[in-house]
Amino acid sequence: MPAPSPSATPAVPAAVPTSASASASAAVPDPGGPVGRGGLGPVALVVAAGVSVQFGAALAVLIMPRAGAAGVVTLRLAMAALVLLVLCRPAVRGYTRSDWTTVVWFGVTMAGMNGLFYQAVDRIPLGPAVTLEVLGPLALSVLVSRRLLNLLWAGLALAGVVLLAGHGSGGFGGLDPWGAAFALGAGAMWAAYIVFSARTGRRFPQADGLALAMAVAAVLSLPLGVVEAGSALLAPGTIALGAGVAVLSSVLPYTLEMLALRRLPAPTFAILMSLEPAIAATAGFLVLHQALSALDAVAIALVIAASMGAVRAQSRRASASLPQAA
């Protein structure tokens, strides 16, 4: 699942912008910047950020017996908001009512995305949860582009989901049906998150809008966390683990990806982010001992291939629309 975005302004949403730069990954590519300009350095930063996000999600699953899914969301958002507010120290004056409406909706989508995702991973394995979640950004990409090629990529992703659902027993391919529904809902909120992240980035400088939206999300999640976890939220061990989730899933990937995007073309970044379901499946296996069948692995691979293909097709179209140098 995505971590907070630096809120860059995209021209067209990318297929799977996750982790720290949901909107930055959708920006128009720099025609003068070759993919290899930054060498392996920025690529390693992006991959490290993806590993951080998904292992943070795996750690969150381990905390759920203590605080519940809603409690974990509250811990993550509250601590991430605290860190970002301290680092960014955003101004609260000088903005219009429309600006504040935008940042509030950004916070609402962030809270919804996190809440639904953690409800999903409380019920189904991490790899399939992220695979279902990325369908939201992919659908947004198809709707915005309205190109036949992207419809074909969407069909490939749908084939992966059908394969994921086509075996096993007990609902969605052996997955808890509510867990699958929560993951799809998280994907829909992720698509909305991309839209409001972009709008926030146009209205607020640097990461100020992100910090304010994170605070809104933390406030919205607090009642649900208190109702589910109660005093467990104040247990020192739970707070320490929650801080670990906030750092791994929000603060660290945001920093790594922000550094990577200074040297890495945005389409390349988005393609690398398409590997998120595979990283999630690996984290689920290593940390949570959630093994995947061969069919599950093929289904995840199909969704990854569809996402990468949609991003590449989109970036080629953006490059073709730019004026050529004489």
Coordinates of C-alpha atoms in Angstrom, one line a residue:
M1 CA 0.0 0.0 0.0
P2 CA 1.2 3.4 -0.7
A3 CA 2.9 5.6 1.8
P4 CA 2.4 9.4 1.8
S5 CA 3.2 11.1 -1.5
P6 CA 5.3 14.2 -2.0
S7 CA 2.2 15.6 -3.9
A8 CA 3.8 16.4 -7.3
T9 CA 1.5 17.5 -10.1
P10 CA 0.8 14.8 -12.6
A11 CA -0.4 15.2 -16.1
V12 CA -1.9 11.7 -16.4
P13 CA -2.2 9.3 -13.4
A14 CA 0.2 6.4 -13.7
A15 CA -0.9 2.8 -13.5
V16 CA 0.5 1.9 -10.1
P17 CA 1.9 4.9 -8.3
T18 CA 2.4 3.5 -4.7
S19 CA 4.5 4.1 -1.7
A20 CA 5.9 7.6 -1.3
S21 CA 5.0 9.2 -4.6
A22 CA 1.6 8.3 -5.9
S23 CA 1.2 11.5 -7.8
A24 CA 4.9 12.1 -8.7
S25 CA 5.1 8.9 -10.5
A26 CA 2.4 10.1 -12.9
A27 CA 4.2 13.3 -14.0
V28 CA 5.2 13.9 -17.6
P29 CA 8.7 12.5 -18.2
D30 CA 11.7 14.7 -18.7
P31 CA 12.5 14.3 -22.4
G32 CA 16.1 15.2 -21.7
G33 CA 16.7 12.7 -19.0
P34 CA 17.7 9.2 -19.9
V35 CA 16.5 6.4 -17.8
G36 CA 20.0 5.4 -16.8
R37 CA 21.1 9.0 -15.9
G38 CA 21.1 8.2 -12.2
G39 CA 22.7 4.8 -12.6
L40 CA 21.7 2.1 -10.1
G41 CA 21.6 4.6 -7.2
P42 CA 18.0 6.0 -7.6
V43 CA 16.7 2.6 -8.7
A44 CA 18.1 1.1 -5.5
L45 CA 16.4 3.8 -3.5
V46 CA 13.1 3.1 -5.1
V47 CA 13.4 -0.6 -4.5
A48 CA 14.5 0.0 -0.9
A49 CA 11.5 2.2 -0.4
G50 CA 9.2 -0.6 -1.7
V51 CA 10.8 -3.1 0.6
S52 CA 10.4 -0.7 3.5
V53 CA 6.7 -0.1 2.8
Q54 CA 5.8 -3.8 2.5
F55 CA 7.8 -5.0 5.4
G56 CA 6.2 -2.2 7.4
A57 CA 2.9 -3.6 6.4
A58 CA 4.0 -7.1 7.5
L59 CA 5.1 -5.6 10.9
A60 CA 1.6 -4.0 11.1
V61 CA 0.0 -7.4 10.7
L62 CA 2.1 -8.7 13.7
I63 CA 0.7 -5.8 15.8
M64 CA -2.9 -6.5 15.0
P65 CA -3.4 -9.1 17.8
R66 CA -2.5 -6.3 20.2
A67 CA -4.3 -3.3 18.8
G68 CA -6.5 -4.6 16.0
A69 CA -6.5 -3.3 12.4
A70 CA -8.1 0.1 13.3
G71 CA -5.7 0.5 16.2
V72 CA -2.7 -0.1 13.9
V73 CA -4.0 2.5 11.4
T74 CA -4.4 5.0 14.2
L75 CA -0.8 4.4 15.4
R76 CA 0.7 4.6 11.9
L77 CA -1.1 7.7 10.9
A78 CA -0.8 9.6 14.2
M79 CA 3.0 8.9 14.4
A80 CA 3.6 9.7 10.7
A81 CA 1.6 12.9 11.1
L82 CA 3.7 13.9 14.1
V83 CA 6.9 13.3 12.3
L84 CA 5.8 15.2 9.2
L85 CA 4.4 18.1 11.1
V86 CA 7.7 18.5 13.0
L87 CA 9.8 18.2 9.9
C88 CA 7.7 20.4 7.6
R89 CA 6.2 22.8 10.1
P90 CA 3.5 23.8 7.6
A91 CA 1.9 27.2 7.6
V92 CA -1.8 27.3 8.4
R93 CA -2.6 30.8 7.2
G94 CA -2.8 32.3 3.8
Y95 CA -4.9 29.5 2.2
T96 CA -8.4 29.7 0.8
R97 CA -11.4 27.7 1.7
S98 CA -11.0 25.7 -1.5
D99 CA -7.4 24.9 -0.5
W100 CA -8.5 23.5 2.9
T101 CA -11.3 21.6 1.3
T102 CA -8.8 19.9 -1.0
V103 CA -6.4 19.0 1.8
V104 CA -9.3 17.7 3.9
W105 CA -10.4 15.4 1.1
F106 CA -6.8 14.3 0.7
G107 CA -6.8 13.3 4.3
V108 CA -10.1 11.5 4.0
T109 CA -8.9 9.4 1.1
M110 CA -5.6 8.7 3.0
A111 CA -7.6 7.5 6.1
G112 CA -9.9 5.4 4.0
M113 CA -7.1 3.8 2.0
N114 CA -5.1 2.9 5.1
G115 CA -8.2 1.7 7.0
L116 CA -9.5 -0.5 4.3
F117 CA -6.1 -1.9 3.4
Y118 CA -5.3 -3.0 7.0
Q119 CA -8.8 -4.5 7.3
A120 CA -7.9 -6.5 4.2
V121 CA -4.5 -7.8 5.4
D122 CA -6.1 -8.7 8.7
R123 CA -8.1 -11.3 6.7
I124 CA -6.1 -12.2 3.6
P125 CA -2.4 -12.7 2.8
L126 CA -0.3 -9.6 2.1
G127 CA 0.6 -10.4 -1.5
P128 CA -3.0 -11.0 -2.8
A129 CA -4.1 -7.9 -0.9
V130 CA -1.7 -5.6 -2.6
T131 CA -2.4 -7.3 -5.9
L132 CA -6.1 -6.5 -5.6
E133 CA -5.3 -3.0 -4.3
V134 CA -3.3 -1.9 -7.3
L135 CA -6.3 -2.5 -9.6
G136 CA -7.6 0.9 -8.4
P137 CA -4.7 3.0 -9.8
L138 CA -4.7 0.8 -12.9
A139 CA -8.4 1.4 -13.5
L140 CA -7.8 5.1 -13.1
S141 CA -5.1 5.0 -15.7
V142 CA -7.3 3.2 -18.2
L143 CA -10.2 5.7 -17.6
V144 CA -8.0 8.7 -18.1
S145 CA -6.1 7.5 -21.1
R146 CA -9.1 6.0 -23.0
R147 CA -6.8 4.1 -25.3
L148 CA -7.4 0.6 -26.7
L149 CA -3.9 -0.5 -25.6
N150 CA -4.6 0.3 -22.0
L151 CA -7.8 -1.6 -22.2
L152 CA -5.8 -4.6 -23.3
W153 CA -3.5 -4.1 -20.3
A154 CA -6.5 -3.9 -18.0
G155 CA -7.8 -7.1 -19.5
L156 CA -4.5 -8.8 -18.6
A157 CA -4.8 -7.5 -15.0
L158 CA -8.3 -8.8 -14.9
A159 CA -7.1 -12.2 -16.1
G160 CA -4.7 -12.2 -13.2
V161 CA -7.5 -11.5 -10.7
V162 CA -9.7 -14.2 -12.3
L163 CA -6.8 -16.6 -11.9
L164 CA -6.4 -15.5 -8.3
A165 CA -10.1 -16.1 -7.7
G166 CA -10.4 -19.3 -9.8
H167 CA -9.1 -21.9 -7.4
G168 CA -9.5 -22.9 -3.8
S169 CA -12.6 -22.8 -1.7
G170 CA -14.3 -20.5 0.7
G171 CA -15.1 -17.4 -1.4
F172 CA -12.7 -15.4 -3.5
G173 CA -10.3 -18.1 -4.6
G174 CA -9.9 -19.3 -1.0
L175 CA -9.5 -15.8 0.2
D176 CA -11.9 -14.3 2.8
P177 CA -14.5 -12.5 0.7
W178 CA -14.6 -9.6 3.1
G179 CA -10.8 -9.3 2.9
A180 CA -10.9 -9.2 -0.9
A181 CA -13.6 -6.6 -0.8
F182 CA -11.7 -4.5 1.6
A183 CA -8.6 -4.7 -0.7
L184 CA -10.6 -3.6 -3.7
G185 CA -12.1 -0.8 -1.6
A186 CA -8.6 0.3 -0.7
G187 CA -7.7 0.3 -4.4
A188 CA -10.6 2.6 -5.1
M189 CA -9.5 4.9 -2.3
W190 CA -6.0 4.8 -3.7
A191 CA -7.2 6.1 -7.0
A192 CA -9.0 8.9 -5.2
Y193 CA -5.8 9.5 -3.2
I194 CA -3.9 10.1 -6.4
V195 CA -6.3 12.7 -7.6
F196 CA -6.4 14.6 -4.4
S197 CA -2.6 14.3 -3.9
A198 CA -2.1 16.0 -7.2
R199 CA -4.6 18.8 -6.4
T200 CA -2.9 19.3 -3.0
G201 CA 0.5 19.5 -4.6
R202 CA -0.7 22.4 -6.8
R203 CA -2.0 24.3 -3.8
F204 CA 0.6 23.7 -1.0
P205 CA 4.4 24.2 -1.2
Q206 CA 6.8 21.3 -0.6
A207 CA 5.3 18.6 1.6
D208 CA 3.1 21.0 3.6
G209 CA -0.1 19.7 2.1
L210 CA 1.0 16.1 2.8
A211 CA 1.7 16.9 6.5
L212 CA -1.7 18.6 7.0
A213 CA -3.6 15.8 5.2
M214 CA -1.8 13.3 7.3
A215 CA -3.0 15.1 10.4
V216 CA -6.5 15.1 9.1
A217 CA -6.3 11.3 8.4
A218 CA -4.9 10.7 11.9
V219 CA -7.8 12.6 13.5
L220 CA -10.3 10.7 11.5
S221 CA -8.8 7.3 12.4
L222 CA -8.5 8.1 16.1
P223 CA -12.1 7.3 17.2
L224 CA -12.1 3.9 15.4
G225 CA -8.7 3.0 16.9
V226 CA -9.8 4.0 20.4
V227 CA -13.0 2.0 20.1
E228 CA -11.2 -1.2 18.9
A229 CA -7.9 -1.0 20.9
G230 CA -8.8 1.1 23.9
S231 CA -5.9 1.4 26.4
A232 CA -3.8 -1.0 24.3
L233 CA -2.9 2.0 22.2
L234 CA -1.0 3.4 25.1
A235 CA 1.0 0.2 25.9
P236 CA 4.8 1.0 25.5
G237 CA 5.4 -2.1 23.4
T238 CA 2.5 -1.3 21.1
I239 CA 3.6 2.3 20.7
A240 CA 7.2 1.2 19.9
L241 CA 5.9 -1.2 17.2
G242 CA 3.5 1.4 15.9
A243 CA 6.4 3.8 15.6
G244 CA 8.3 1.2 13.6
V245 CA 5.3 0.8 11.2
A246 CA 5.1 4.6 10.8
V247 CA 8.9 4.8 10.0
L248 CA 8.9 1.8 7.6
S249 CA 5.6 2.5 5.9
S250 CA 5.7 6.3 5.7
V251 CA 8.7 8.3 6.8
L252 CA 11.5 6.2 5.4
P253 CA 10.0 5.4 1.9
Y254 CA 8.9 9.0 1.5
T255 CA 12.4 10.2 2.1
L256 CA 14.0 7.5 -0.2
E257 CA 11.6 8.1 -3.1
M258 CA 11.9 11.9 -2.8
L259 CA 15.6 11.5 -3.3
A260 CA 15.2 9.0 -6.1
L261 CA 12.8 11.2 -8.0
R262 CA 15.4 13.9 -8.3
R263 CA 17.5 11.7 -10.6
L264 CA 15.0 9.2 -11.9
P265 CA 12.5 9.8 -14.7
A266 CA 8.9 9.5 -13.4
P267 CA 7.8 6.8 -15.8
T268 CA 10.7 4.6 -14.7
F269 CA 9.7 5.2 -11.1
A270 CA 6.2 4.1 -11.8
I271 CA 7.3 0.9 -13.5
L272 CA 9.5 0.1 -10.5
M273 CA 6.5 0.7 -8.3
S274 CA 4.7 -2.0 -10.3
L275 CA 6.8 -4.5 -8.5
E276 CA 5.0 -3.8 -5.2
P277 CA 2.8 -6.9 -5.2
A278 CA 5.8 -9.1 -5.6
I279 CA 7.6 -7.4 -2.8
A280 CA 4.5 -7.7 -0.7
A281 CA 4.3 -11.4 -1.4
T282 CA 7.9 -11.8 -0.4
A283 CA 7.4 -9.8 2.9
G284 CA 4.4 -12.0 3.6
F285 CA 6.4 -15.1 3.1
L286 CA 9.4 -14.1 5.1
V287 CA 7.8 -12.3 8.0
L288 CA 4.3 -13.8 8.2
H289 CA 5.0 -17.2 6.7
Q290 CA 2.3 -16.7 4.1
A291 CA 3.1 -19.1 1.3
L292 CA 1.7 -18.6 -2.2
S293 CA 0.7 -21.3 -4.6
A294 CA 2.1 -21.4 -8.1
L295 CA -1.2 -20.1 -9.5
D296 CA -1.1 -17.2 -7.0
A297 CA 2.4 -16.3 -8.2
V298 CA 1.3 -16.4 -11.8
A299 CA -1.8 -14.2 -11.0
I300 CA 0.4 -11.6 -9.3
A301 CA 2.9 -11.7 -12.2
L302 CA 0.0 -10.9 -14.6
V303 CA -1.1 -7.9 -12.6
I304 CA 2.5 -6.6 -12.4
A305 CA 3.0 -7.1 -16.2
A306 CA -0.2 -5.2 -16.9
S307 CA 0.7 -2.4 -14.6
M308 CA 4.2 -2.0 -16.1
G309 CA 2.8 -2.2 -19.7
A310 CA 0.2 0.5 -19.0
V311 CA 2.8 2.8 -17.5
R312 CA 5.2 2.3 -20.4
A313 CA 2.5 2.9 -23.0
Q314 CA 1.4 6.0 -21.2
S315 CA 4.9 7.4 -20.9
R316 CA 5.5 6.8 -24.7
R317 CA 2.4 8.8 -25.4
A318 CA 3.5 11.6 -23.2
S319 CA 6.9 11.7 -24.8
A320 CA 5.4 11.7 -28.3
S321 CA 3.2 14.7 -27.4
L322 CA 6.2 16.8 -26.4
P323 CA 7.8 19.1 -29.0
Q324 CA 10.9 17.6 -30.6
A325 CA 14.2 19.6 -30.3
A326 CA 15.5 21.0 -33.6

